[in-house]
mmCIF file of C-alpha atoms in Angstrom:
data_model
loop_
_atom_site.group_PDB
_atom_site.id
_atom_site.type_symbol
_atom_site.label_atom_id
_atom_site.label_comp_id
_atom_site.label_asym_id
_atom_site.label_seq_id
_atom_site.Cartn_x
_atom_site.Cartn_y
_atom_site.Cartn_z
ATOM 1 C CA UNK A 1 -8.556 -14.089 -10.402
ATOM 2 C CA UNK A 2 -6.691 -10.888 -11.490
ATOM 3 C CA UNK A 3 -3.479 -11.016 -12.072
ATOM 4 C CA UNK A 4 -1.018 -7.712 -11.144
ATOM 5 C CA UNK A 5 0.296 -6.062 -13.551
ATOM 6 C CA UNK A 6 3.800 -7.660 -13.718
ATOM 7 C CA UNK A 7 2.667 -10.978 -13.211
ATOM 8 C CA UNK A 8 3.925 -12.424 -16.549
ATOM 9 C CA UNK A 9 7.506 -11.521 -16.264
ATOM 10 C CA UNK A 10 9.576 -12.618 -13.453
ATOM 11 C CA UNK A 11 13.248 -11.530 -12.586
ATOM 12 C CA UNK A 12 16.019 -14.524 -13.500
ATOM 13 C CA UNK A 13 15.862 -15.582 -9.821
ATOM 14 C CA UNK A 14 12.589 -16.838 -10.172
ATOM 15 C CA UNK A 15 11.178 -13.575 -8.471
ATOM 16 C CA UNK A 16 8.272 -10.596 -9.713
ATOM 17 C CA UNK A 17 9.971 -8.127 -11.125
ATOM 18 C CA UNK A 18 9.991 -4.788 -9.249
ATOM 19 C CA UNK A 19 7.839 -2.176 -9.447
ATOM 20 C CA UNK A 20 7.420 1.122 -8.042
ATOM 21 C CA UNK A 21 4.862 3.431 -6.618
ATOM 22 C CA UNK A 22 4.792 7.023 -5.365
ATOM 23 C CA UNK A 23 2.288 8.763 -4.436
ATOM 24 C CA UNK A 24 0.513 12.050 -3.410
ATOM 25 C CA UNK A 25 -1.992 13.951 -1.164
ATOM 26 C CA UNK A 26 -2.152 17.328 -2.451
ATOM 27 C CA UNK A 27 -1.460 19.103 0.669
ATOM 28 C CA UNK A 28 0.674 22.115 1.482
ATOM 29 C CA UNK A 29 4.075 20.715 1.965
ATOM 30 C CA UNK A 30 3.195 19.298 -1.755
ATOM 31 C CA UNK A 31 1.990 22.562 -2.764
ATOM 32 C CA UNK A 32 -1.429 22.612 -1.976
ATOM 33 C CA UNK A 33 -4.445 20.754 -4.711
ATOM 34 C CA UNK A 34 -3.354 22.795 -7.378
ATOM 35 C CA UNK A 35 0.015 21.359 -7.908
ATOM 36 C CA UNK A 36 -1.343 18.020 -7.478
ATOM 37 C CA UNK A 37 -1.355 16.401 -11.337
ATOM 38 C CA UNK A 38 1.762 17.843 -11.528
ATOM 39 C CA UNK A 39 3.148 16.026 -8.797
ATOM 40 C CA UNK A 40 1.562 12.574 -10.637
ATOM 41 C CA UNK A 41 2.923 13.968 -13.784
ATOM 42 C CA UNK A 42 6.449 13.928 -12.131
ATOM 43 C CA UNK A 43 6.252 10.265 -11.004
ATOM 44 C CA UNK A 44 4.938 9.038 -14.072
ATOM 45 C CA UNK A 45 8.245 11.386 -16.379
ATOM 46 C CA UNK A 46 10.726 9.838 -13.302
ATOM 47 C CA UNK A 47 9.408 6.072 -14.281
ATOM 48 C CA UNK A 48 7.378 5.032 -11.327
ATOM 49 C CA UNK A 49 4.583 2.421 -12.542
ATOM 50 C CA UNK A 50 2.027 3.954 -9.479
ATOM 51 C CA UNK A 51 0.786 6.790 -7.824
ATOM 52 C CA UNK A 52 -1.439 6.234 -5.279
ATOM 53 C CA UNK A 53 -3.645 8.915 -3.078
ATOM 54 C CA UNK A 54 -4.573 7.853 0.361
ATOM 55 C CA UNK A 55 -7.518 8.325 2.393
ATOM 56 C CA UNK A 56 -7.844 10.347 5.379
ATOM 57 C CA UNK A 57 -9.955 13.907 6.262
ATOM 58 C CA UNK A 58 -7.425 16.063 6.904
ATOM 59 C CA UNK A 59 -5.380 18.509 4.764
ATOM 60 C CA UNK A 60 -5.714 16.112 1.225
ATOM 61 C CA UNK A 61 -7.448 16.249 -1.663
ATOM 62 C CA UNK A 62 -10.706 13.319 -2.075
ATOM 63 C CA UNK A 63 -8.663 10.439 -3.783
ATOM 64 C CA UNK A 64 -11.245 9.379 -5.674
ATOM 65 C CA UNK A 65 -12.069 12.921 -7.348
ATOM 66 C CA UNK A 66 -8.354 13.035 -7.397
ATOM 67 C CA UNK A 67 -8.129 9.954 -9.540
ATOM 68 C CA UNK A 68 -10.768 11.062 -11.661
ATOM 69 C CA UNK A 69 -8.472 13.802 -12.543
ATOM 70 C CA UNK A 70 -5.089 12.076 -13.167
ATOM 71 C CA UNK A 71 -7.030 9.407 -15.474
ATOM 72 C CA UNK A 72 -7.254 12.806 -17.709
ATOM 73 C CA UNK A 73 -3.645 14.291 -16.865
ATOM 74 C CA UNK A 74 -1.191 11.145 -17.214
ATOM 75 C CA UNK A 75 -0.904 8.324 -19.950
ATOM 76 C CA UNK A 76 0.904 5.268 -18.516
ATOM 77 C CA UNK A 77 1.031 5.428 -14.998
ATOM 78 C CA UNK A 78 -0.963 2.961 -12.573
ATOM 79 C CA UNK A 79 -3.554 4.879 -10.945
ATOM 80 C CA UNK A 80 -4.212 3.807 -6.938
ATOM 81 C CA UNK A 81 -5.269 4.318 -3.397
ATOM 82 C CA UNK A 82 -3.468 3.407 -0.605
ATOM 83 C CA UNK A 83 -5.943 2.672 1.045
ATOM 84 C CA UNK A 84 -9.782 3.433 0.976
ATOM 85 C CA UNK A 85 -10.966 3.124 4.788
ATOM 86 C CA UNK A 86 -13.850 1.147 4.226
ATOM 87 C CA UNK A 87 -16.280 2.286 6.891
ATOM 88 C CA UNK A 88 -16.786 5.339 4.654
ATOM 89 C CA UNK A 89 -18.038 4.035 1.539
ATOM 90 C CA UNK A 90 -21.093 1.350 0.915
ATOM 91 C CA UNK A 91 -18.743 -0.747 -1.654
ATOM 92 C CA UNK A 92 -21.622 -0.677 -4.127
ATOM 93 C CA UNK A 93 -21.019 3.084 -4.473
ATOM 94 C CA UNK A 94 -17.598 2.376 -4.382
ATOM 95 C CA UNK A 95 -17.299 -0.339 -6.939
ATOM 96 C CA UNK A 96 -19.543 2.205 -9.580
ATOM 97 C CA UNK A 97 -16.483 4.977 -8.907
ATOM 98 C CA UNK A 98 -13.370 2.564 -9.028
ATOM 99 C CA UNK A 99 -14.950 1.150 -12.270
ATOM 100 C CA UNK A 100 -15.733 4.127 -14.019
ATOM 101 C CA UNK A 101 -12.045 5.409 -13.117
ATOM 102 C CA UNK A 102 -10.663 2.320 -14.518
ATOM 103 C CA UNK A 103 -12.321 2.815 -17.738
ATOM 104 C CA UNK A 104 -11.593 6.561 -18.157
ATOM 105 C CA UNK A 105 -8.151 5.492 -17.291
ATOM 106 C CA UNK A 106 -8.297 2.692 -20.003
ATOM 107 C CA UNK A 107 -7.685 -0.031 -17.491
ATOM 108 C CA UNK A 108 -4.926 1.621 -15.025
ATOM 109 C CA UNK A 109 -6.629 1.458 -11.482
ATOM 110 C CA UNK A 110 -5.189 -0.768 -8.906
ATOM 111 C CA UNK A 111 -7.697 -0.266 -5.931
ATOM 112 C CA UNK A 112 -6.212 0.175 -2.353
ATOM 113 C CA UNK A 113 -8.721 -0.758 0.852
ATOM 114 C CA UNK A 114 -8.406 -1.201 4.177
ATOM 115 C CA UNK A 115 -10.383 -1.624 7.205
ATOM 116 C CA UNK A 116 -9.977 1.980 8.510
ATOM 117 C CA UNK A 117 -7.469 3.137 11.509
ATOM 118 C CA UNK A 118 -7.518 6.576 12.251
ATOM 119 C CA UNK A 119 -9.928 6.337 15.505
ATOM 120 C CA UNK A 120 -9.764 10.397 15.156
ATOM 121 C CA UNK A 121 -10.827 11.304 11.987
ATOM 122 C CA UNK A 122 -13.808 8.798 12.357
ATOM 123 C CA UNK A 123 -14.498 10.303 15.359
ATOM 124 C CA UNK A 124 -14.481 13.836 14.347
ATOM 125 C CA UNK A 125 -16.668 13.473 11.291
ATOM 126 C CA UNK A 126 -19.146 11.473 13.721
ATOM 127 C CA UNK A 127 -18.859 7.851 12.055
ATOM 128 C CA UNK A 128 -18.892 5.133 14.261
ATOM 129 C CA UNK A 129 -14.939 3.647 14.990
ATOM 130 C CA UNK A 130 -16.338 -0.105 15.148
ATOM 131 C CA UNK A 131 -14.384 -3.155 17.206
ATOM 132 C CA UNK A 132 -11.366 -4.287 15.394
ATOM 133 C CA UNK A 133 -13.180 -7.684 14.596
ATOM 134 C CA UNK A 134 -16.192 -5.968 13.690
ATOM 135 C CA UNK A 135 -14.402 -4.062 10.948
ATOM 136 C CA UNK A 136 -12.761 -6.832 9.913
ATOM 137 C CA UNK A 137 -15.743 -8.303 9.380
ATOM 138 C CA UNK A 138 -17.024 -5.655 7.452
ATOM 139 C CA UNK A 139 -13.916 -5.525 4.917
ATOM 140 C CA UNK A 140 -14.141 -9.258 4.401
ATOM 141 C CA UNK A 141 -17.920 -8.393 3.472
ATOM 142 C CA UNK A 142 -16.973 -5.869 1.337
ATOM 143 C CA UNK A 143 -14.278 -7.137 -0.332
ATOM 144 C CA UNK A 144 -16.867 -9.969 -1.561
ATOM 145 C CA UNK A 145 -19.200 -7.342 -3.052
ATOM 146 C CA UNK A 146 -16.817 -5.294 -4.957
ATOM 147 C CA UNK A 147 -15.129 -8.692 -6.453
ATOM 148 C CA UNK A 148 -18.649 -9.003 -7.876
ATOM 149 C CA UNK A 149 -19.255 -5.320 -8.736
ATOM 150 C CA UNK A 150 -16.353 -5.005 -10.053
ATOM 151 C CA UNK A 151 -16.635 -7.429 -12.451
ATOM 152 C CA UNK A 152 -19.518 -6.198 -13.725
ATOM 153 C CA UNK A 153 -21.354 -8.997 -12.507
ATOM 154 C CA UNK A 154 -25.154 -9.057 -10.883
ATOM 155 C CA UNK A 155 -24.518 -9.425 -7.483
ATOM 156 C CA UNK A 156 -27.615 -10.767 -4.891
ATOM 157 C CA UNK A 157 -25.541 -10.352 -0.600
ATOM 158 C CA UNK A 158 -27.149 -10.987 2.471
ATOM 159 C CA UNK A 159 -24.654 -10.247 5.023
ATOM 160 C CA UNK A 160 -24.277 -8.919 8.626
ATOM 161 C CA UNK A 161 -23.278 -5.638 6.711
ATOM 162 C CA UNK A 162 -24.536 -5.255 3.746
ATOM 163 C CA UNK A 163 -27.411 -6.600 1.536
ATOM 164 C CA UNK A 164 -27.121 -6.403 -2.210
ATOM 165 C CA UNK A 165 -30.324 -7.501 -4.016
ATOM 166 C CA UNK A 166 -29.744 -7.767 -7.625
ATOM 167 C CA UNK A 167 -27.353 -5.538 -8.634
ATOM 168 C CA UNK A 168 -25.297 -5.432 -11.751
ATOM 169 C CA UNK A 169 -21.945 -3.577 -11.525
ATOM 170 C CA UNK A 170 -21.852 -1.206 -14.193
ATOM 171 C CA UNK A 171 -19.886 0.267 -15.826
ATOM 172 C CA UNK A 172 -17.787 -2.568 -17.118
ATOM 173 C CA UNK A 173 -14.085 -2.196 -16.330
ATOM 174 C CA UNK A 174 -11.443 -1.659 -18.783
ATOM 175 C CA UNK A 175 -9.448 -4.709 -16.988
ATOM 176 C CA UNK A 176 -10.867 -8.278 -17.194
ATOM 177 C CA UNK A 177 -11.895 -9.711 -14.995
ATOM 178 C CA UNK A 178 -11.578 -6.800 -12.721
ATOM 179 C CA UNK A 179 -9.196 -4.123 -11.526
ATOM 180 C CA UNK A 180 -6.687 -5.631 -9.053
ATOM 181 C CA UNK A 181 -7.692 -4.878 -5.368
ATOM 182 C CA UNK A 182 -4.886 -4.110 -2.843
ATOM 183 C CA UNK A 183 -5.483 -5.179 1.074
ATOM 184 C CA UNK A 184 -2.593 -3.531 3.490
ATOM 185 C CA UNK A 185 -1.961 -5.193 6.749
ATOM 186 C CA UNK A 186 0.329 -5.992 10.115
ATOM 187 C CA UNK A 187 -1.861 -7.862 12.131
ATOM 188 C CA UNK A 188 -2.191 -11.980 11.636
ATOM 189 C CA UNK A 189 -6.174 -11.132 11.517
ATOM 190 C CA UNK A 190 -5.661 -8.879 8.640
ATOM 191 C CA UNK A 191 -3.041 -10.318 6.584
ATOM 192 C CA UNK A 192 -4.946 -13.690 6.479
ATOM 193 C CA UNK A 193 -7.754 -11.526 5.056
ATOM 194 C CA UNK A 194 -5.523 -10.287 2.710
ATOM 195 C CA UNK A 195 -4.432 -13.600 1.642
ATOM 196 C CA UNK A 196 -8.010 -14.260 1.126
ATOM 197 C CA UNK A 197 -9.108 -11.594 -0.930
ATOM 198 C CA UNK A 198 -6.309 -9.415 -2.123
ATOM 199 C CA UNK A 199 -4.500 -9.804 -5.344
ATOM 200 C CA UNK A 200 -1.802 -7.148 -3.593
ATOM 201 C CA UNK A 201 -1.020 -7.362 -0.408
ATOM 202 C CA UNK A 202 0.862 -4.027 1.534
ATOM 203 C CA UNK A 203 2.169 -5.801 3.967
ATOM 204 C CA UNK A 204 3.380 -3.266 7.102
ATOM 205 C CA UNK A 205 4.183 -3.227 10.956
ATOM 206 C CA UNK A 206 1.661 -4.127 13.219
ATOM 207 C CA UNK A 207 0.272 -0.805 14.998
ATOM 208 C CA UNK A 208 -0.722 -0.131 18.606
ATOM 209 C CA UNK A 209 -4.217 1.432 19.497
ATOM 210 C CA UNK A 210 -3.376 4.742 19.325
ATOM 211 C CA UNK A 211 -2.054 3.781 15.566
ATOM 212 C CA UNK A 212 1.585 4.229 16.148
ATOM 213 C CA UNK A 213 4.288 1.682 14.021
ATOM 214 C CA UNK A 214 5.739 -1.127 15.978
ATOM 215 C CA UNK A 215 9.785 -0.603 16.046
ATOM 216 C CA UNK A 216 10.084 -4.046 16.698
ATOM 217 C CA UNK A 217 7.943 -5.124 13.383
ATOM 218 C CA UNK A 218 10.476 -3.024 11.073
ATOM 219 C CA UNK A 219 13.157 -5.652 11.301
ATOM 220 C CA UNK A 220 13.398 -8.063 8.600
ATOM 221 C CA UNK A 221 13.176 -11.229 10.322
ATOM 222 C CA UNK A 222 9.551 -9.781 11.564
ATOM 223 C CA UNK A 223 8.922 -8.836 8.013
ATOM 224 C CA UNK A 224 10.081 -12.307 6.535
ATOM 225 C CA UNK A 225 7.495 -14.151 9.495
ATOM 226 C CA UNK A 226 4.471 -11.583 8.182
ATOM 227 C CA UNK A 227 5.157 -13.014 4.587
ATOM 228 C CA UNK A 228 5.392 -16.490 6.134
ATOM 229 C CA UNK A 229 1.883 -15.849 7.659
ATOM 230 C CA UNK A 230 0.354 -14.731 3.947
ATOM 231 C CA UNK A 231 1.740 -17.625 2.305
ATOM 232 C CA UNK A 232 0.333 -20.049 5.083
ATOM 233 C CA UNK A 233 -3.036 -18.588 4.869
ATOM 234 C CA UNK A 234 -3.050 -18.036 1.011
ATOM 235 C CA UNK A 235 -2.214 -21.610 0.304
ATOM 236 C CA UNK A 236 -2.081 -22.379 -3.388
ATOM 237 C CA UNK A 237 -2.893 -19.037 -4.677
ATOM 238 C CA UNK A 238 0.542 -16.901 -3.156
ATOM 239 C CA UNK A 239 2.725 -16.757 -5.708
ATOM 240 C CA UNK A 240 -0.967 -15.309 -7.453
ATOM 241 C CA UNK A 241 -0.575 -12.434 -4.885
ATOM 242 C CA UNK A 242 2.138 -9.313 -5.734
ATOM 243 C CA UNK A 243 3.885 -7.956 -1.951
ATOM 244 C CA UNK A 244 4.086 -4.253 -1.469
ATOM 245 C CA UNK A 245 6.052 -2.750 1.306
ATOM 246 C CA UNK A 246 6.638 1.068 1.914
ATOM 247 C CA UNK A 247 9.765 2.650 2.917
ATOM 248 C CA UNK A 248 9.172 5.051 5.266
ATOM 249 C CA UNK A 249 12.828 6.757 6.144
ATOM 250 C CA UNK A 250 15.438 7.031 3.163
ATOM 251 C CA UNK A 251 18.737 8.852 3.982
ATOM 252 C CA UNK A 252 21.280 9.700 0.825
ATOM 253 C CA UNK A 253 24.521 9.210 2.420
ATOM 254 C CA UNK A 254 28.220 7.898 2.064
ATOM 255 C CA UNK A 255 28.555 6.696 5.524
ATOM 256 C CA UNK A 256 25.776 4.383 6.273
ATOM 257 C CA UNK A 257 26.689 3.292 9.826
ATOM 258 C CA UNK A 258 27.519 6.418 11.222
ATOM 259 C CA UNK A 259 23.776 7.678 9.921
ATOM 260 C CA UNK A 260 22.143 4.387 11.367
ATOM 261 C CA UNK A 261 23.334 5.579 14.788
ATOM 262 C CA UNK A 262 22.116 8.716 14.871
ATOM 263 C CA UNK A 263 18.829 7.237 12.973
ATOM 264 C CA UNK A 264 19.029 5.224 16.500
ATOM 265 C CA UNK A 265 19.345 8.304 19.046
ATOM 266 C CA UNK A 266 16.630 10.145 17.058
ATOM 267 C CA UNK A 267 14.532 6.573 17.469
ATOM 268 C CA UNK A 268 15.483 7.402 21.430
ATOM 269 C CA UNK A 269 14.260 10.500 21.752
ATOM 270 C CA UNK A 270 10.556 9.603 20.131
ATOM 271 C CA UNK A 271 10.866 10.781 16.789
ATOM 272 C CA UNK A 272 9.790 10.081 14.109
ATOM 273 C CA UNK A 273 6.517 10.434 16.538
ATOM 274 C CA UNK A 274 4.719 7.453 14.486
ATOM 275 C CA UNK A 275 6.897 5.234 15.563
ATOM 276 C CA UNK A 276 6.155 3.371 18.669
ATOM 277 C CA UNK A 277 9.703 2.481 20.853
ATOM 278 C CA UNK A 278 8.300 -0.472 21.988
ATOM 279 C CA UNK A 279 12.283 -2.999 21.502
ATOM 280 C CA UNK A 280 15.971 -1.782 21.520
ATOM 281 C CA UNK A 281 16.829 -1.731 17.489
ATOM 282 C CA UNK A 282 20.423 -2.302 16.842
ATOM 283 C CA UNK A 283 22.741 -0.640 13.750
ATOM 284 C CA UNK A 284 22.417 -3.926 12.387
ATOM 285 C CA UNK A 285 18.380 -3.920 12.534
ATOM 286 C CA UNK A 286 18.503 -0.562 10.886
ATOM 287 C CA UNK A 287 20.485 -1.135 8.136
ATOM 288 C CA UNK A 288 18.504 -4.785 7.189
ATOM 289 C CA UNK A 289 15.007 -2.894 8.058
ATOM 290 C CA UNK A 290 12.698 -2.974 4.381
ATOM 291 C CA UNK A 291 10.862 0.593 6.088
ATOM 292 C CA UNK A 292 14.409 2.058 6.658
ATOM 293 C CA UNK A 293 16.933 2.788 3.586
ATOM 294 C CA UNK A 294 20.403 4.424 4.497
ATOM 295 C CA UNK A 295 23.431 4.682 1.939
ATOM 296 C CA UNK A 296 24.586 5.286 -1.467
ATOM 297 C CA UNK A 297 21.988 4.831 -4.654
ATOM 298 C CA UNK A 298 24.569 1.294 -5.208
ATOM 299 C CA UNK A 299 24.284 0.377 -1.348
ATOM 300 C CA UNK A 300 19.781 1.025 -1.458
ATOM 301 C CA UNK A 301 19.779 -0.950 -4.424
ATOM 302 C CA UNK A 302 21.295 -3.241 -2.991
ATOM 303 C CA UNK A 303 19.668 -3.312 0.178
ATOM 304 C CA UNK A 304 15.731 -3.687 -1.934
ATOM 305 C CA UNK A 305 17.192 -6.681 -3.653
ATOM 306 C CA UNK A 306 17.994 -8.149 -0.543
ATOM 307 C CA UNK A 307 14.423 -7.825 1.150
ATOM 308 C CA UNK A 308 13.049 -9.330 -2.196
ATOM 309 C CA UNK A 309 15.681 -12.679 -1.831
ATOM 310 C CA UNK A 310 14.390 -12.705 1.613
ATOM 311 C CA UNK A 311 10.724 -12.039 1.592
ATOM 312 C CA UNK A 312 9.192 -12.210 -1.974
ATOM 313 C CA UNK A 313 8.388 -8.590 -1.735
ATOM 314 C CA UNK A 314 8.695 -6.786 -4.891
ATOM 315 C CA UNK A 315 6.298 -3.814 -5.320
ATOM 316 C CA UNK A 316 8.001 -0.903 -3.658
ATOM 317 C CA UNK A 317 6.433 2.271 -2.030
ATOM 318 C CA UNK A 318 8.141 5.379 -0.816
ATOM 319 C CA UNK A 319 6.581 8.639 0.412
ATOM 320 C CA UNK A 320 5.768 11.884 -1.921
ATOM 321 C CA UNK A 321 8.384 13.585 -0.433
ATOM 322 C CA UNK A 322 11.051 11.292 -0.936
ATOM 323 C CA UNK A 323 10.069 10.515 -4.561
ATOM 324 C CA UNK A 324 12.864 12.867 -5.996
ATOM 325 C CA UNK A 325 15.517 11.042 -3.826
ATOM 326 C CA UNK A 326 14.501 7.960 -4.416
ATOM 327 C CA UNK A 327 14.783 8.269 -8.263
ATOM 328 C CA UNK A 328 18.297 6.926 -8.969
ATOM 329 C CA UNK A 329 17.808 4.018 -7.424
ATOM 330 C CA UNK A 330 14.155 3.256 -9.025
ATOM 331 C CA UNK A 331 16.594 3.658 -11.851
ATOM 332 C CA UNK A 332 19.021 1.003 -11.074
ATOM 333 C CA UNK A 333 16.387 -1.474 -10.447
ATOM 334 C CA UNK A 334 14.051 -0.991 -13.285
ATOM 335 C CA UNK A 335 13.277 -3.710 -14.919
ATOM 336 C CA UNK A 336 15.020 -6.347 -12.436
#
């Protein structure tokens, strides 16, 4: 089994140490592709151990071209995607490109995958948007063959899927045995596949079918009964697994009540448009939420060390454009 990264050290508690991505998708509110390494070159001077690219067809740059180029432009940072939809890549073409970016990274790839969820992009690029379950299916199938692949092993497959005759992953990564491989996840369906495979697990609201966030899986008590689910289905190996969460709203402020209420009448009036307003959220439920962090740099801090006592969680995520903001507090924690 790999091991994450931080897997040898834990805090005094008893719990992983943090860590801390960022990430990027070279669009224009980031300044367009060609200010793209130097947004990666920023996380990696501001101390975050990630930076991750995700996956879709719109206005990004290809994450794993992207990669490519960052395992040239930056030294120490982790180098990930969050996350590869899977119904675009056979994983034996994808476990040739992860390796060979792990080893011209010299072993810094952490590889994100999921089972896909945009039902438009799929659909405008004219690749079948399979079942839920049949997805699934195919992730769990393709999570086998890349644990093979990927450890430069010869691999023989007969699946529903896929069917691997023979085949020897090559190159050999930089990481023994392999690369770590991230699986994200809301739904009890996913997450035990997660707990199955993954040695991180991203573990995020459930969604409805037109891929909105569920309000009422932001709370921390939902959060705490997700984790509750891994651990069930992961048996033995869980404390093997590192927990990623991303926060998805983070407000700098001095008066963290009065900003949770209007966070609430925004919430109201449908925005942030992700977000589906499917339960009443209370100031309380705001200020708890892992997705949402209001306050001071002291009070944030804080707050992340309280979703770790709670959950275990201890790999934090935060959007490209909040990377700059989020800074002092990375700062605070590092190395808790």
């Amino acid at each position: 089994m790999t091991q994450p990264p931080n897997d040898a050290g834990g805090s005094s508690s008893g719990l992983r140490k943090f860590r801390f991505g960022a990430g990027g998708e070279g669009n224009k509110d980031e300044g367009g592709a060609r200010k793209f390494v130097k947004l990666a070159q920023n996380a990696e001077e501001l101390g975050y151990d990630t930076f991750a690219v995700p996956d879709h067809l719109g206005n990004q740059v290809g994450p794993l071209a992207a990669l490519g180029a960052l395992t040239q432009a930056t030294s120490t940072i982790r180098l990930a995607t969050s996350v590869l939809a899977n119904g675009w890549r056979h994983p034996a073409l994808l476990a040739k490109e992860a390796n060979t970016i792990d080893v011209l990274s010299k072993g810094r790839l952490e590889l994100g995958i999921g089972a896909g969820w945009m039902k438009e992009e799929f659909d405008k690029a004219g690749i079948e948007f399979e079942s839920p379950g049949t997805r699934i299916r195919r992730l769990d199938e393709a999570l086998t063959v890349l644990d093979g692949l990927m450890r430069g092993e010869t691999v023989d497959f007969e699946g529903e899927f896929y069917q691997i005759r023979g085949l020897e992953g090559s190159p050999r990564p930089r990481q023994g045995p392999r690369p770590p491989i991230a699986v994200g996840g809301g739904g009890p369906k996913m997450l035990a596949l997660a707990a199955k495979h993954a040695d991180i697990i991203s573990v995020a609201p459930g969604t409805t079918p037109d891929g909105k966030m569920k309000l009422s899986d932001m709370t921390l008590e939902k959060t705490v009964e997700r984790v509750d689910r891994i651990r069930q289905a992961a048996g033995d190996r869980f404390d093997e697994i590192e927990l990623n969460w991303t926060i998805a709203v983070i407000v700098i402020t001095d008066d963290r009540v009065a900003t949770a209420e209007m966070a609430l009448k925004a919430l109201e009036q449908g925005y942030p448009p992700n977000i589906a307003h499917d339960t009443e959220f209370t100031v309380e439920d705001v200020l708890t939420s892992p997705y949402i962090a209001i306050g001071s740099f002291e009070e944030i801090a804080d707050q992340i060390r309280e979703v770790r006592r709670r959950t275990t969680m201890s790999y934090v995520g935060v959007f490209p454009t909040q990377m700059d903001a989020f800074a002092p507090v990375l700062a605070q924690l590092k190395g808790e």
